[in-house]
PDB file of C-alpha atoms and ligand atoms in Angstrom:
ATOM      1  CA  UNK R   1       0.000   0.000   0.000  1.00 73.00           C
ATOM      2  CA  UNK R   2       1.460   3.395  -0.821  1.00 92.00           C
ATOM      3  CA  UNK R   3       1.478   5.993   1.927  1.00 95.00           C
ATOM      4  CA  UNK R   4      -1.366   8.141   0.619  1.00 96.00           C
ATOM      5  CA  UNK R   5      -3.555   5.069   0.237  1.00 96.00           C
ATOM      6  CA  UNK R   6      -2.675   4.054   3.788  1.00 97.00           C
ATOM      7  CA  UNK R   7      -3.447   7.535   5.143  1.00 97.00           C
ATOM      8  CA  UNK R   8      -6.731   7.716   3.233  1.00 97.00           C
ATOM      9  CA  UNK R   9      -7.777   4.303   4.510  1.00 97.00           C
ATOM     10  CA  UNK R  10      -6.932   5.331   8.087  1.00 98.00           C
ATOM     11  CA  UNK R  11      -9.700   6.775  10.154  1.00 98.00           C
ATOM     12  CA  UNK R  12     -10.299   7.120  13.878  1.00 98.00           C
ATOM     13  CA  UNK R  13     -11.950   3.815  14.672  1.00 98.00           C
ATOM     14  CA  UNK R  14     -14.848   3.932  17.103  1.00 98.00           C
ATOM     15  CA  UNK R  15     -15.243   0.166  17.407  1.00 98.00           C
ATOM     16  CA  UNK R  16     -12.654  -2.560  16.830  1.00 98.00           C
ATOM     17  CA  UNK R  17     -13.387  -6.280  16.340  1.00 98.00           C
ATOM     18  CA  UNK R  18     -11.371  -7.654  19.312  1.00 98.00           C
ATOM     19  CA  UNK R  19      -8.840  -9.367  17.015  1.00 98.00           C
ATOM     20  CA  UNK R  20      -5.256  -9.353  18.301  1.00 98.00           C
ATOM     21  CA  UNK R  21      -2.386  -7.800  16.350  1.00 98.00           C
ATOM     22  CA  UNK R  22       0.480 -10.257  15.676  1.00 98.00           C
ATOM     23  CA  UNK R  23       3.451  -9.544  17.952  1.00 98.00           C
ATOM     24  CA  UNK R  24       5.841  -8.897  15.059  1.00 98.00           C
ATOM     25  CA  UNK R  25       3.531  -6.296  13.521  1.00 98.00           C
ATOM     26  CA  UNK R  26       3.112  -4.625  16.914  1.00 98.00           C
ATOM     27  CA  UNK R  27       6.893  -4.568  17.353  1.00 98.00           C
ATOM     28  CA  UNK R  28       7.307  -2.867  13.960  1.00 98.00           C
ATOM     29  CA  UNK R  29       4.777  -0.198  14.867  1.00 98.00           C
ATOM     30  CA  UNK R  30       6.499   0.385  18.226  1.00 98.00           C
ATOM     31  CA  UNK R  31       9.853   0.665  16.470  1.00 98.00           C
ATOM     32  CA  UNK R  32       8.470   3.642  14.539  1.00 98.00           C
ATOM     33  CA  UNK R  33       7.680   5.286  17.881  1.00 98.00           C
ATOM     34  CA  UNK R  34      11.210   4.569  19.051  1.00 98.00           C
ATOM     35  CA  UNK R  35      12.676   6.056  15.864  1.00 98.00           C
ATOM     36  CA  UNK R  36      10.726   9.301  16.284  1.00 98.00           C
ATOM     37  CA  UNK R  37      12.655  12.527  16.214  1.00 98.00           C
ATOM     38  CA  UNK R  38      12.631  14.526  19.442  1.00 98.00           C
ATOM     39  CA  UNK R  39      13.918  17.963  20.336  1.00 96.00           C
ATOM     40  CA  UNK R  40      17.566  17.693  21.384  1.00 95.00           C
ATOM     41  CA  UNK R  41      17.152  13.915  21.120  1.00 97.00           C
ATOM     42  CA  UNK R  42      16.025  13.811  24.747  1.00 97.00           C
ATOM     43  CA  UNK R  43      12.903  11.656  24.196  1.00 98.00           C
ATOM     44  CA  UNK R  44      11.090  13.178  27.191  1.00 98.00           C
ATOM     45  CA  UNK R  45       8.446  10.455  27.260  1.00 98.00           C
ATOM     46  CA  UNK R  46       7.807   6.802  27.773  1.00 97.00           C
ATOM     47  CA  UNK R  47       5.418   4.500  25.988  1.00 98.00           C
ATOM     48  CA  UNK R  48       3.276   2.004  27.870  1.00 98.00           C
ATOM     49  CA  UNK R  49       1.719  -0.848  25.903  1.00 98.00           C
ATOM     50  CA  UNK R  50      -1.416  -2.256  27.461  1.00 98.00           C
ATOM     51  CA  UNK R  51      -2.086  -5.712  26.053  1.00 97.00           C
ATOM     52  CA  UNK R  52      -3.501  -7.667  28.972  1.00 96.00           C
ATOM     53  CA  UNK R  53      -7.260  -8.046  29.027  1.00 96.00           C
ATOM     54  CA  UNK R  54      -7.257  -7.463  32.781  1.00 96.00           C
ATOM     55  CA  UNK R  55      -5.512  -4.099  32.461  1.00 97.00           C
ATOM     56  CA  UNK R  56      -7.725  -3.001  29.543  1.00 97.00           C
ATOM     57  CA  UNK R  57     -10.808  -3.796  31.638  1.00 96.00           C
ATOM     58  CA  UNK R  58      -9.400  -1.753  34.521  1.00 97.00           C
ATOM     59  CA  UNK R  59      -8.804   1.198  32.197  1.00 97.00           C
ATOM     60  CA  UNK R  60     -12.300   1.273  30.659  1.00 96.00           C
ATOM     61  CA  UNK R  61     -13.740   3.630  33.335  1.00 95.00           C
ATOM     62  CA  UNK R  62     -10.950   6.111  32.613  1.00 97.00           C
ATOM     63  CA  UNK R  63     -12.294   6.731  29.079  1.00 97.00           C
ATOM     64  CA  UNK R  64     -15.297   8.896  28.270  1.00 96.00           C
ATOM     65  CA  UNK R  65     -16.097   6.602  25.359  1.00 93.00           C
ATOM     66  CA  UNK R  66     -15.347   3.006  26.335  1.00 93.00           C
ATOM     67  CA  UNK R  67     -16.016   1.377  22.953  1.00 96.00           C
ATOM     68  CA  UNK R  68     -12.471   1.628  21.544  1.00 97.00           C
ATOM     69  CA  UNK R  69     -10.716   0.400  24.655  1.00 96.00           C
ATOM     70  CA  UNK R  70     -13.093  -2.487  25.208  1.00 96.00           C
ATOM     71  CA  UNK R  71     -12.609  -3.793  21.646  1.00 98.00           C
ATOM     72  CA  UNK R  72      -9.016  -2.902  20.705  1.00 98.00           C
ATOM     73  CA  UNK R  73      -6.054  -5.260  20.556  1.00 98.00           C
ATOM     74  CA  UNK R  74      -3.617  -2.973  22.379  1.00 98.00           C
ATOM     75  CA  UNK R  75      -3.767   0.439  23.975  1.00 98.00           C
ATOM     76  CA  UNK R  76      -0.671   2.601  23.738  1.00 98.00           C
ATOM     77  CA  UNK R  77      -0.285   5.231  26.449  1.00 98.00           C
ATOM     78  CA  UNK R  78       2.236   8.012  25.862  1.00 98.00           C
ATOM     79  CA  UNK R  79       3.509   9.576  29.065  1.00 98.00           C
ATOM     80  CA  UNK R  80       5.395  12.884  29.017  1.00 97.00           C
ATOM     81  CA  UNK R  81       8.034  13.930  31.476  1.00 97.00           C
ATOM     82  CA  UNK R  82       7.160  17.074  33.410  1.00 96.00           C
ATOM     83  CA  UNK R  83      10.706  17.738  34.487  1.00 95.00           C
ATOM     84  CA  UNK R  84      14.127  17.244  32.912  1.00 96.00           C
ATOM     85  CA  UNK R  85      16.546  16.602  35.741  1.00 94.00           C
ATOM     86  CA  UNK R  86      20.328  16.937  35.593  1.00 94.00           C
ATOM     87  CA  UNK R  87      20.688  13.159  36.035  1.00 96.00           C
ATOM     88  CA  UNK R  88      18.372  12.570  33.054  1.00 96.00           C
ATOM     89  CA  UNK R  89      20.636  14.696  30.837  1.00 97.00           C
ATOM     90  CA  UNK R  90      23.690  12.915  32.254  1.00 96.00           C
ATOM     91  CA  UNK R  91      22.105   9.549  31.441  1.00 97.00           C
ATOM     92  CA  UNK R  92      21.406  10.706  27.893  1.00 97.00           C
ATOM     93  CA  UNK R  93      25.034  11.674  27.332  1.00 97.00           C
ATOM     94  CA  UNK R  94      26.363   8.470  28.876  1.00 98.00           C
ATOM     95  CA  UNK R  95      24.144   6.630  26.415  1.00 98.00           C
ATOM     96  CA  UNK R  96      25.405   8.623  23.396  1.00 98.00           C
ATOM     97  CA  UNK R  97      28.977   7.993  24.525  1.00 98.00           C
ATOM     98  CA  UNK R  98      28.321   4.243  24.796  1.00 98.00           C
ATOM     99  CA  UNK R  99      26.367   3.832  21.527  1.00 98.00           C
ATOM    100  CA  UNK R 100      28.708   5.963  19.426  1.00 98.00           C
ATOM    101  CA  UNK R 101      31.882   5.035  21.284  1.00 98.00           C
ATOM    102  CA  UNK R 102      32.652   8.707  21.833  1.00 97.00           C
ATOM    103  CA  UNK R 103      34.551   9.944  24.909  1.00 97.00           C
ATOM    104  CA  UNK R 104      32.266  11.894  27.278  1.00 96.00           C
ATOM    105  CA  UNK R 105      34.678  14.865  27.264  1.00 97.00           C
ATOM    106  CA  UNK R 106      34.071  15.293  23.541  1.00 97.00           C
ATOM    107  CA  UNK R 107      30.347  15.579  24.195  1.00 97.00           C
ATOM    108  CA  UNK R 108      30.760  18.033  27.036  1.00 96.00           C
ATOM    109  CA  UNK R 109      30.131  21.266  25.052  1.00 96.00           C
ATOM    110  CA  UNK R 110      26.852  19.840  23.679  1.00 95.00           C
ATOM    111  CA  UNK R 111      25.867  18.614  27.161  1.00 96.00           C
ATOM    112  CA  UNK R 112      26.551  22.058  28.689  1.00 96.00           C
ATOM    113  CA  UNK R 113      24.498  23.824  26.016  1.00 95.00           C
ATOM    114  CA  UNK R 114      21.564  21.433  26.527  1.00 95.00           C
ATOM    115  CA  UNK R 115      21.682  21.828  30.321  1.00 95.00           C
ATOM    116  CA  UNK R 116      21.771  25.586  29.917  1.00 94.00           C
ATOM    117  CA  UNK R 117      18.884  25.538  27.438  1.00 92.00           C
ATOM    118  CA  UNK R 118      16.766  23.391  29.774  1.00 93.00           C
ATOM    119  CA  UNK R 119      17.516  25.310  32.964  1.00 90.00           C
ATOM    120  CA  UNK R 120      16.454  28.566  31.264  1.00 94.00           C
ATOM    121  CA  UNK R 121      12.923  27.232  30.788  1.00 94.00           C
ATOM    122  CA  UNK R 122      10.163  27.525  33.380  1.00 94.00           C
ATOM    123  CA  UNK R 123       8.600  24.233  34.572  1.00 91.00           C
ATOM    124  CA  UNK R 124       5.544  25.044  32.445  1.00 94.00           C
ATOM    125  CA  UNK R 125       7.667  25.639  29.357  1.00 96.00           C
ATOM    126  CA  UNK R 126       9.477  22.349  29.931  1.00 95.00           C
ATOM    127  CA  UNK R 127       6.244  20.471  30.182  1.00 93.00           C
ATOM    128  CA  UNK R 128       4.727  22.128  27.075  1.00 96.00           C
ATOM    129  CA  UNK R 129       7.881  21.329  25.165  1.00 96.00           C
ATOM    130  CA  UNK R 130       7.919  17.713  26.383  1.00 96.00           C
ATOM    131  CA  UNK R 131       4.271  17.195  25.553  1.00 96.00           C
ATOM    132  CA  UNK R 132       4.794  18.320  21.960  1.00 97.00           C
ATOM    133  CA  UNK R 133       7.413  15.609  21.495  1.00 97.00           C
ATOM    134  CA  UNK R 134       4.824  12.968  22.467  1.00 98.00           C
ATOM    135  CA  UNK R 135       2.597  13.977  19.578  1.00 98.00           C
ATOM    136  CA  UNK R 136       5.395  13.260  17.118  1.00 98.00           C
ATOM    137  CA  UNK R 137       5.511   9.730  18.540  1.00 98.00           C
ATOM    138  CA  UNK R 138       1.729   9.512  18.255  1.00 98.00           C
ATOM    139  CA  UNK R 139       1.794  10.564  14.588  1.00 98.00           C
ATOM    140  CA  UNK R 140       4.544   8.081  13.727  1.00 98.00           C
ATOM    141  CA  UNK R 141       2.742   5.219  15.475  1.00 98.00           C
ATOM    142  CA  UNK R 142      -0.495   6.051  13.631  1.00 98.00           C
ATOM    143  CA  UNK R 143       1.310   6.305  10.334  1.00 98.00           C
ATOM    144  CA  UNK R 144       3.220   3.040  10.794  1.00 98.00           C
ATOM    145  CA  UNK R 145       0.025   1.286  11.873  1.00 98.00           C
ATOM    146  CA  UNK R 146      -1.741   2.509   8.730  1.00 98.00           C
ATOM    147  CA  UNK R 147       1.085   1.198   6.546  1.00 97.00           C
ATOM    148  CA  UNK R 148       0.902  -2.148   8.402  1.00 97.00           C
ATOM    149  CA  UNK R 149      -2.859  -2.245   7.707  1.00 97.00           C
ATOM    150  CA  UNK R 150      -3.598  -1.874  11.410  1.00 98.00           C
ATOM    151  CA  UNK R 151      -6.404   0.415  12.475  1.00 98.00           C
ATOM    152  CA  UNK R 152      -6.145   2.933  15.258  1.00 98.00           C
ATOM    153  CA  UNK R 153      -7.809   5.681  17.228  1.00 98.00           C
ATOM    154  CA  UNK R 154      -5.892   8.489  18.945  1.00 98.00           C
ATOM    155  CA  UNK R 155      -7.637   9.466  22.171  1.00 98.00           C
ATOM    156  CA  UNK R 156      -7.375  12.373  24.557  1.00 98.00           C
ATOM    157  CA  UNK R 157     -10.838  11.758  25.948  1.00 97.00           C
ATOM    158  CA  UNK R 158      -9.841  10.181  29.237  1.00 97.00           C
ATOM    159  CA  UNK R 159      -9.841  11.165  32.870  1.00 97.00           C
ATOM    160  CA  UNK R 160      -6.301  12.078  33.726  1.00 95.00           C
ATOM    161  CA  UNK R 161      -6.483  11.274  37.418  1.00 95.00           C
ATOM    162  CA  UNK R 162      -8.090   7.863  36.876  1.00 97.00           C
ATOM    163  CA  UNK R 163      -5.682   6.670  34.204  1.00 97.00           C
ATOM    164  CA  UNK R 164      -2.684   7.936  36.183  1.00 96.00           C
ATOM    165  CA  UNK R 165      -3.783   6.126  39.305  1.00 96.00           C
ATOM    166  CA  UNK R 166      -4.317   2.841  37.470  1.00 97.00           C
ATOM    167  CA  UNK R 167      -0.940   3.090  35.718  1.00 97.00           C
ATOM    168  CA  UNK R 168       0.794   4.180  38.893  1.00 96.00           C
ATOM    169  CA  UNK R 169       2.060   7.436  37.388  1.00 96.00           C
ATOM    170  CA  UNK R 170       3.851   9.923  39.610  1.00 95.00           C
ATOM    171  CA  UNK R 171       1.885  13.059  38.669  1.00 94.00           C
ATOM    172  CA  UNK R 172       4.632  15.288  40.095  1.00 94.00           C
ATOM    173  CA  UNK R 173       7.051  14.229  37.383  1.00 95.00           C
ATOM    174  CA  UNK R 174       4.957  12.680  34.603  1.00 96.00           C
ATOM    175  CA  UNK R 175       1.656  13.121  32.779  1.00 97.00           C
ATOM    176  CA  UNK R 176      -0.359  10.911  30.463  1.00 97.00           C
ATOM    177  CA  UNK R 177      -0.474  13.014  27.304  1.00 97.00           C
ATOM    178  CA  UNK R 178      -2.337  10.955  24.748  1.00 98.00           C
ATOM    179  CA  UNK R 179      -3.351   7.363  24.035  1.00 98.00           C
ATOM    180  CA  UNK R 180      -3.673   5.290  20.891  1.00 98.00           C
ATOM    181  CA  UNK R 181      -5.921   2.259  20.536  1.00 98.00           C
ATOM    182  CA  UNK R 182      -4.729  -0.270  17.947  1.00 98.00           C
ATOM    183  CA  UNK R 183      -6.580  -3.170  16.374  1.00 98.00           C
ATOM    184  CA  UNK R 184      -8.835  -4.037  13.473  1.00 98.00           C
ATOM    185  CA  UNK R 185     -11.959  -2.076  12.549  1.00 98.00           C
ATOM    186  CA  UNK R 186     -15.295  -3.723  13.269  1.00 98.00           C
ATOM    187  CA  UNK R 187     -17.613  -4.163  10.290  1.00 98.00           C
ATOM    188  CA  UNK R 188     -20.248  -2.485  12.456  1.00 97.00           C
ATOM    189  CA  UNK R 189     -18.270   0.738  12.725  1.00 98.00           C
ATOM    190  CA  UNK R 190     -20.090   3.075  10.323  1.00 97.00           C
ATOM    191  CA  UNK R 191     -17.396   5.732  10.543  1.00 97.00           C
ATOM    192  CA  UNK R 192     -15.284   3.720   8.071  1.00 97.00           C
ATOM    193  CA  UNK R 193     -17.774   4.559   5.294  1.00 97.00           C
ATOM    194  CA  UNK R 194     -17.833   8.299   5.939  1.00 97.00           C
ATOM    195  CA  UNK R 195     -15.983  10.712   3.699  1.00 97.00           C
ATOM    196  CA  UNK R 196     -13.005  12.507   5.189  1.00 97.00           C
ATOM    197  CA  UNK R 197     -13.715  16.088   6.225  1.00 98.00           C
ATOM    198  CA  UNK R 198     -10.685  18.250   5.602  1.00 98.00           C
ATOM    199  CA  UNK R 199     -10.170  21.934   4.783  1.00 98.00           C
ATOM    200  CA  UNK R 200      -9.887  22.614   1.053  1.00 98.00           C
ATOM    201  CA  UNK R 201      -6.319  23.149  -0.168  1.00 98.00           C
ATOM    202  CA  UNK R 202      -6.757  26.901  -0.571  1.00 98.00           C
ATOM    203  CA  UNK R 203      -7.643  27.254   3.105  1.00 98.00           C
ATOM    204  CA  UNK R 204      -4.989  24.854   4.332  1.00 98.00           C
ATOM    205  CA  UNK R 205      -1.954  25.569   2.163  1.00 98.00           C
ATOM    206  CA  UNK R 206      -0.325  28.863   1.351  1.00 98.00           C
ATOM    207  CA  UNK R 207       2.394  28.816  -1.300  1.00 98.00           C
ATOM    208  CA  UNK R 208       4.716  31.784  -1.063  1.00 97.00           C
TER     209      UNK R 208
HETATM  210  C1  FMN Y 301      -4.720  14.230  19.586  1.00 77.58           C
HETATM  211  C2  FMN Y 301      -6.025  13.624  19.178  1.00 77.58           C
HETATM  212  C3  FMN Y 301      -6.964  13.272  20.133  1.00 77.58           C
HETATM  213  C4  FMN Y 301      -8.161  12.655  19.768  1.00 77.58           C
HETATM  214  N1  FMN Y 301      -9.020  12.222  20.745  1.00 77.58           N
HETATM  215  C5  FMN Y 301     -10.094  11.477  20.380  1.00 77.58           C
HETATM  216  C6  FMN Y 301     -10.911  10.862  21.378  1.00 77.58           C
HETATM  217  O1  FMN Y 301     -10.693  11.014  22.574  1.00 77.58           O
HETATM  218  N2  FMN Y 301     -11.944  10.084  20.967  1.00 77.58           N
HETATM  219  C7  FMN Y 301     -12.222   9.872  19.633  1.00 77.58           C
HETATM  220  O2  FMN Y 301     -13.157   9.129  19.314  1.00 77.58           O
HETATM  221  N3  FMN Y 301     -11.472  10.463  18.669  1.00 77.58           N
HETATM  222  C8  FMN Y 301     -10.410  11.238  19.006  1.00 77.58           C
HETATM  223  N4  FMN Y 301      -9.610  11.798  18.033  1.00 77.58           N
HETATM  224  C9  FMN Y 301      -9.926  11.560  16.613  1.00 77.58           C
HETATM  225  C10 FMN Y 301     -10.364  12.823  15.868  1.00 77.58           C
HETATM  226  O3  FMN Y 301     -11.668  13.178  16.221  1.00 77.58           O
HETATM  227  C11 FMN Y 301     -10.216  12.540  14.366  1.00 77.58           C
HETATM  228  O4  FMN Y 301      -8.842  12.336  14.082  1.00 77.58           O
HETATM  229  C12 FMN Y 301     -10.738  13.660  13.485  1.00 77.58           C
HETATM  230  O5  FMN Y 301     -12.111  13.869  13.661  1.00 77.58           O
HETATM  231  C13 FMN Y 301     -10.486  13.332  11.997  1.00 77.58           C
HETATM  232  O6  FMN Y 301     -11.093  12.101  11.636  1.00 77.58           O
HETATM  233  P1  FMN Y 301     -10.274  10.832  11.137  1.00 77.58           P
HETATM  234  O7  FMN Y 301      -9.132  10.598  12.100  1.00 77.58           O
HETATM  235  O8  FMN Y 301     -11.270   9.712  11.185  1.00 77.58           O
HETATM  236  O9  FMN Y 301      -9.787  11.117   9.747  1.00 77.58           O
HETATM  237  C14 FMN Y 301      -8.447  12.437  18.396  1.00 77.58           C
HETATM  238  C15 FMN Y 301      -7.494  12.830  17.429  1.00 77.58           C
HETATM  239  C16 FMN Y 301      -6.300  13.391  17.807  1.00 77.58           C
HETATM  240  C17 FMN Y 301      -5.278  13.727  16.755  1.00 77.58           C
END
Protein backbone atom coordinates (compact mmCIF):
# COMPACT_ATOMS: atom_id res chain seq x y z
CA UNK A 1 0.00 0.00 0.00
CA UNK A 2 1.46 3.40 -0.82
CA UNK A 3 1.48 5.99 1.93
CA UNK A 4 -1.37 8.14 0.62
CA UNK A 5 -3.55 5.07 0.24
CA UNK A 6 -2.68 4.05 3.79
CA UNK A 7 -3.45 7.54 5.14
CA UNK A 8 -6.73 7.72 3.23
CA UNK A 9 -7.78 4.30 4.51
CA UNK A 10 -6.93 5.33 8.09
CA UNK A 11 -9.70 6.77 10.15
CA UNK A 12 -10.30 7.12 13.88
CA UNK A 13 -11.95 3.81 14.67
CA UNK A 14 -14.85 3.93 17.10
CA UNK A 15 -15.24 0.17 17.41
CA UNK A 16 -12.65 -2.56 16.83
CA UNK A 17 -13.39 -6.28 16.34
CA UNK A 18 -11.37 -7.65 19.31
CA UNK A 19 -8.84 -9.37 17.02
CA UNK A 20 -5.26 -9.35 18.30
CA UNK A 21 -2.39 -7.80 16.35
CA UNK A 22 0.48 -10.26 15.68
CA UNK A 23 3.45 -9.54 17.95
CA UNK A 24 5.84 -8.90 15.06
CA UNK A 25 3.53 -6.30 13.52
CA UNK A 26 3.11 -4.62 16.91
CA UNK A 27 6.89 -4.57 17.35
CA UNK A 28 7.31 -2.87 13.96
CA UNK A 29 4.78 -0.20 14.87
CA UNK A 30 6.50 0.39 18.23
CA UNK A 31 9.85 0.67 16.47
CA UNK A 32 8.47 3.64 14.54
CA UNK A 33 7.68 5.29 17.88
CA UNK A 34 11.21 4.57 19.05
CA UNK A 35 12.68 6.06 15.86
CA UNK A 36 10.73 9.30 16.28
CA UNK A 37 12.65 12.53 16.21
CA UNK A 38 12.63 14.53 19.44
CA UNK A 39 13.92 17.96 20.34
CA UNK A 40 17.57 17.69 21.38
CA UNK A 41 17.15 13.91 21.12
CA UNK A 42 16.02 13.81 24.75
CA UNK A 43 12.90 11.66 24.20
CA UNK A 44 11.09 13.18 27.19
CA UNK A 45 8.45 10.46 27.26
CA UNK A 46 7.81 6.80 27.77
CA UNK A 47 5.42 4.50 25.99
CA UNK A 48 3.28 2.00 27.87
CA UNK A 49 1.72 -0.85 25.90
CA UNK A 50 -1.42 -2.26 27.46
CA UNK A 51 -2.09 -5.71 26.05
CA UNK A 52 -3.50 -7.67 28.97
CA UNK A 53 -7.26 -8.05 29.03
CA UNK A 54 -7.26 -7.46 32.78
CA UNK A 55 -5.51 -4.10 32.46
CA UNK A 56 -7.72 -3.00 29.54
CA UNK A 57 -10.81 -3.80 31.64
CA UNK A 58 -9.40 -1.75 34.52
CA UNK A 59 -8.80 1.20 32.20
CA UNK A 60 -12.30 1.27 30.66
CA UNK A 61 -13.74 3.63 33.34
CA UNK A 62 -10.95 6.11 32.61
CA UNK A 63 -12.29 6.73 29.08
CA UNK A 64 -15.30 8.90 28.27
CA UNK A 65 -16.10 6.60 25.36
CA UNK A 66 -15.35 3.01 26.33
CA UNK A 67 -16.02 1.38 22.95
CA UNK A 68 -12.47 1.63 21.54
CA UNK A 69 -10.72 0.40 24.66
CA UNK A 70 -13.09 -2.49 25.21
CA UNK A 71 -12.61 -3.79 21.65
CA UNK A 72 -9.02 -2.90 20.70
CA UNK A 73 -6.05 -5.26 20.56
CA UNK A 74 -3.62 -2.97 22.38
CA UNK A 75 -3.77 0.44 23.97
CA UNK A 76 -0.67 2.60 23.74
CA UNK A 77 -0.29 5.23 26.45
CA UNK A 78 2.24 8.01 25.86
CA UNK A 79 3.51 9.58 29.07
CA UNK A 80 5.40 12.88 29.02
CA UNK A 81 8.03 13.93 31.48
CA UNK A 82 7.16 17.07 33.41
CA UNK A 83 10.71 17.74 34.49
CA UNK A 84 14.13 17.24 32.91
CA UNK A 85 16.55 16.60 35.74
CA UNK A 86 20.33 16.94 35.59
CA UNK A 87 20.69 13.16 36.04
CA UNK A 88 18.37 12.57 33.05
CA UNK A 89 20.64 14.70 30.84
CA UNK A 90 23.69 12.92 32.25
CA UNK A 91 22.11 9.55 31.44
CA UNK A 92 21.41 10.71 27.89
CA UNK A 93 25.03 11.67 27.33
CA UNK A 94 26.36 8.47 28.88
CA UNK A 95 24.14 6.63 26.41
CA UNK A 96 25.40 8.62 23.40
CA UNK A 97 28.98 7.99 24.52
CA UNK A 98 28.32 4.24 24.80
CA UNK A 99 26.37 3.83 21.53
CA UNK A 100 28.71 5.96 19.43
CA UNK A 101 31.88 5.03 21.28
CA UNK A 102 32.65 8.71 21.83
CA UNK A 103 34.55 9.94 24.91
CA UNK A 104 32.27 11.89 27.28
CA UNK A 105 34.68 14.86 27.26
CA UNK A 106 34.07 15.29 23.54
CA UNK A 107 30.35 15.58 24.20
CA UNK A 108 30.76 18.03 27.04
CA UNK A 109 30.13 21.27 25.05
CA UNK A 110 26.85 19.84 23.68
CA UNK A 111 25.87 18.61 27.16
CA UNK A 112 26.55 22.06 28.69
CA UNK A 113 24.50 23.82 26.02
CA UNK A 114 21.56 21.43 26.53
CA UNK A 115 21.68 21.83 30.32
CA UNK A 116 21.77 25.59 29.92
CA UNK A 117 18.88 25.54 27.44
CA UNK A 118 16.77 23.39 29.77
CA UNK A 119 17.52 25.31 32.96
CA UNK A 120 16.45 28.57 31.26
CA UNK A 121 12.92 27.23 30.79
CA UNK A 122 10.16 27.53 33.38
CA UNK A 123 8.60 24.23 34.57
CA UNK A 124 5.54 25.04 32.44
CA UNK A 125 7.67 25.64 29.36
CA UNK A 126 9.48 22.35 29.93
CA UNK A 127 6.24 20.47 30.18
CA UNK A 128 4.73 22.13 27.08
CA UNK A 129 7.88 21.33 25.16
CA UNK A 130 7.92 17.71 26.38
CA UNK A 131 4.27 17.20 25.55
CA UNK A 132 4.79 18.32 21.96
CA UNK A 133 7.41 15.61 21.49
CA UNK A 134 4.82 12.97 22.47
CA UNK A 135 2.60 13.98 19.58
CA UNK A 136 5.39 13.26 17.12
CA UNK A 137 5.51 9.73 18.54
CA UNK A 138 1.73 9.51 18.26
CA UNK A 139 1.79 10.56 14.59
CA UNK A 140 4.54 8.08 13.73
CA UNK A 141 2.74 5.22 15.47
CA UNK A 142 -0.49 6.05 13.63
CA UNK A 143 1.31 6.30 10.33
CA UNK A 144 3.22 3.04 10.79
CA UNK A 145 0.02 1.29 11.87
CA UNK A 146 -1.74 2.51 8.73
CA UNK A 147 1.08 1.20 6.55
CA UNK A 148 0.90 -2.15 8.40
CA UNK A 149 -2.86 -2.24 7.71
CA UNK A 150 -3.60 -1.87 11.41
CA UNK A 151 -6.40 0.41 12.47
CA UNK A 152 -6.14 2.93 15.26
CA UNK A 153 -7.81 5.68 17.23
CA UNK A 154 -5.89 8.49 18.95
CA UNK A 155 -7.64 9.47 22.17
CA UNK A 156 -7.38 12.37 24.56
CA UNK A 157 -10.84 11.76 25.95
CA UNK A 158 -9.84 10.18 29.24
CA UNK A 159 -9.84 11.17 32.87
CA UNK A 160 -6.30 12.08 33.73
CA UNK A 161 -6.48 11.27 37.42
CA UNK A 162 -8.09 7.86 36.88
CA UNK A 163 -5.68 6.67 34.20
CA UNK A 164 -2.68 7.94 36.18
CA UNK A 165 -3.78 6.13 39.30
CA UNK A 166 -4.32 2.84 37.47
CA UNK A 167 -0.94 3.09 35.72
CA UNK A 168 0.79 4.18 38.89
CA UNK A 169 2.06 7.44 37.39
CA UNK A 170 3.85 9.92 39.61
CA UNK A 171 1.89 13.06 38.67
CA UNK A 172 4.63 15.29 40.10
CA UNK A 173 7.05 14.23 37.38
CA UNK A 174 4.96 12.68 34.60
CA UNK A 175 1.66 13.12 32.78
CA UNK A 176 -0.36 10.91 30.46
CA UNK A 177 -0.47 13.01 27.30
CA UNK A 178 -2.34 10.95 24.75
CA UNK A 179 -3.35 7.36 24.04
CA UNK A 180 -3.67 5.29 20.89
CA UNK A 181 -5.92 2.26 20.54
CA UNK A 182 -4.73 -0.27 17.95
CA UNK A 183 -6.58 -3.17 16.37
CA UNK A 184 -8.83 -4.04 13.47
CA UNK A 185 -11.96 -2.08 12.55
CA UNK A 186 -15.29 -3.72 13.27
CA UNK A 187 -17.61 -4.16 10.29
CA UNK A 188 -20.25 -2.49 12.46
CA UNK A 189 -18.27 0.74 12.72
CA UNK A 190 -20.09 3.08 10.32
CA UNK A 191 -17.40 5.73 10.54
CA UNK A 192 -15.28 3.72 8.07
CA UNK A 193 -17.77 4.56 5.29
CA UNK A 194 -17.83 8.30 5.94
CA UNK A 195 -15.98 10.71 3.70
CA UNK A 196 -13.00 12.51 5.19
CA UNK A 197 -13.72 16.09 6.22
CA UNK A 198 -10.69 18.25 5.60
CA UNK A 199 -10.17 21.93 4.78
CA UNK A 200 -9.89 22.61 1.05
CA UNK A 201 -6.32 23.15 -0.17
CA UNK A 202 -6.76 26.90 -0.57
CA UNK A 203 -7.64 27.25 3.10
CA UNK A 204 -4.99 24.85 4.33
CA UNK A 205 -1.95 25.57 2.16
CA UNK A 206 -0.32 28.86 1.35
CA UNK A 207 2.39 28.82 -1.30
CA UNK A 208 4.72 31.78 -1.06
C1 LIG B 1 -4.72 14.23 19.59
C2 LIG B 1 -6.02 13.62 19.18
C3 LIG B 1 -6.96 13.27 20.13
C4 LIG B 1 -8.16 12.66 19.77
N1 LIG B 1 -9.02 12.22 20.75
C5 LIG B 1 -10.09 11.48 20.38
C6 LIG B 1 -10.91 10.86 21.38
O1 LIG B 1 -10.69 11.01 22.57
N2 LIG B 1 -11.94 10.08 20.97
C7 LIG B 1 -12.22 9.87 19.63
O2 LIG B 1 -13.16 9.13 19.31
N3 LIG B 1 -11.47 10.46 18.67
C8 LIG B 1 -10.41 11.24 19.01
N4 LIG B 1 -9.61 11.80 18.03
C9 LIG B 1 -9.93 11.56 16.61
C10 LIG B 1 -10.36 12.82 15.87
O3 LIG B 1 -11.67 13.18 16.22
C11 LIG B 1 -10.22 12.54 14.37
O4 LIG B 1 -8.84 12.34 14.08
C12 LIG B 1 -10.74 13.66 13.49
O5 LIG B 1 -12.11 13.87 13.66
C13 LIG B 1 -10.49 13.33 12.00
O6 LIG B 1 -11.09 12.10 11.64
P1 LIG B 1 -10.27 10.83 11.14
O7 LIG B 1 -9.13 10.60 12.10
O8 LIG B 1 -11.27 9.71 11.18
O9 LIG B 1 -9.79 11.12 9.75
C14 LIG B 1 -8.45 12.44 18.40
C15 LIG B 1 -7.49 12.83 17.43
C16 LIG B 1 -6.30 13.39 17.81
C17 LIG B 1 -5.28 13.73 16.76
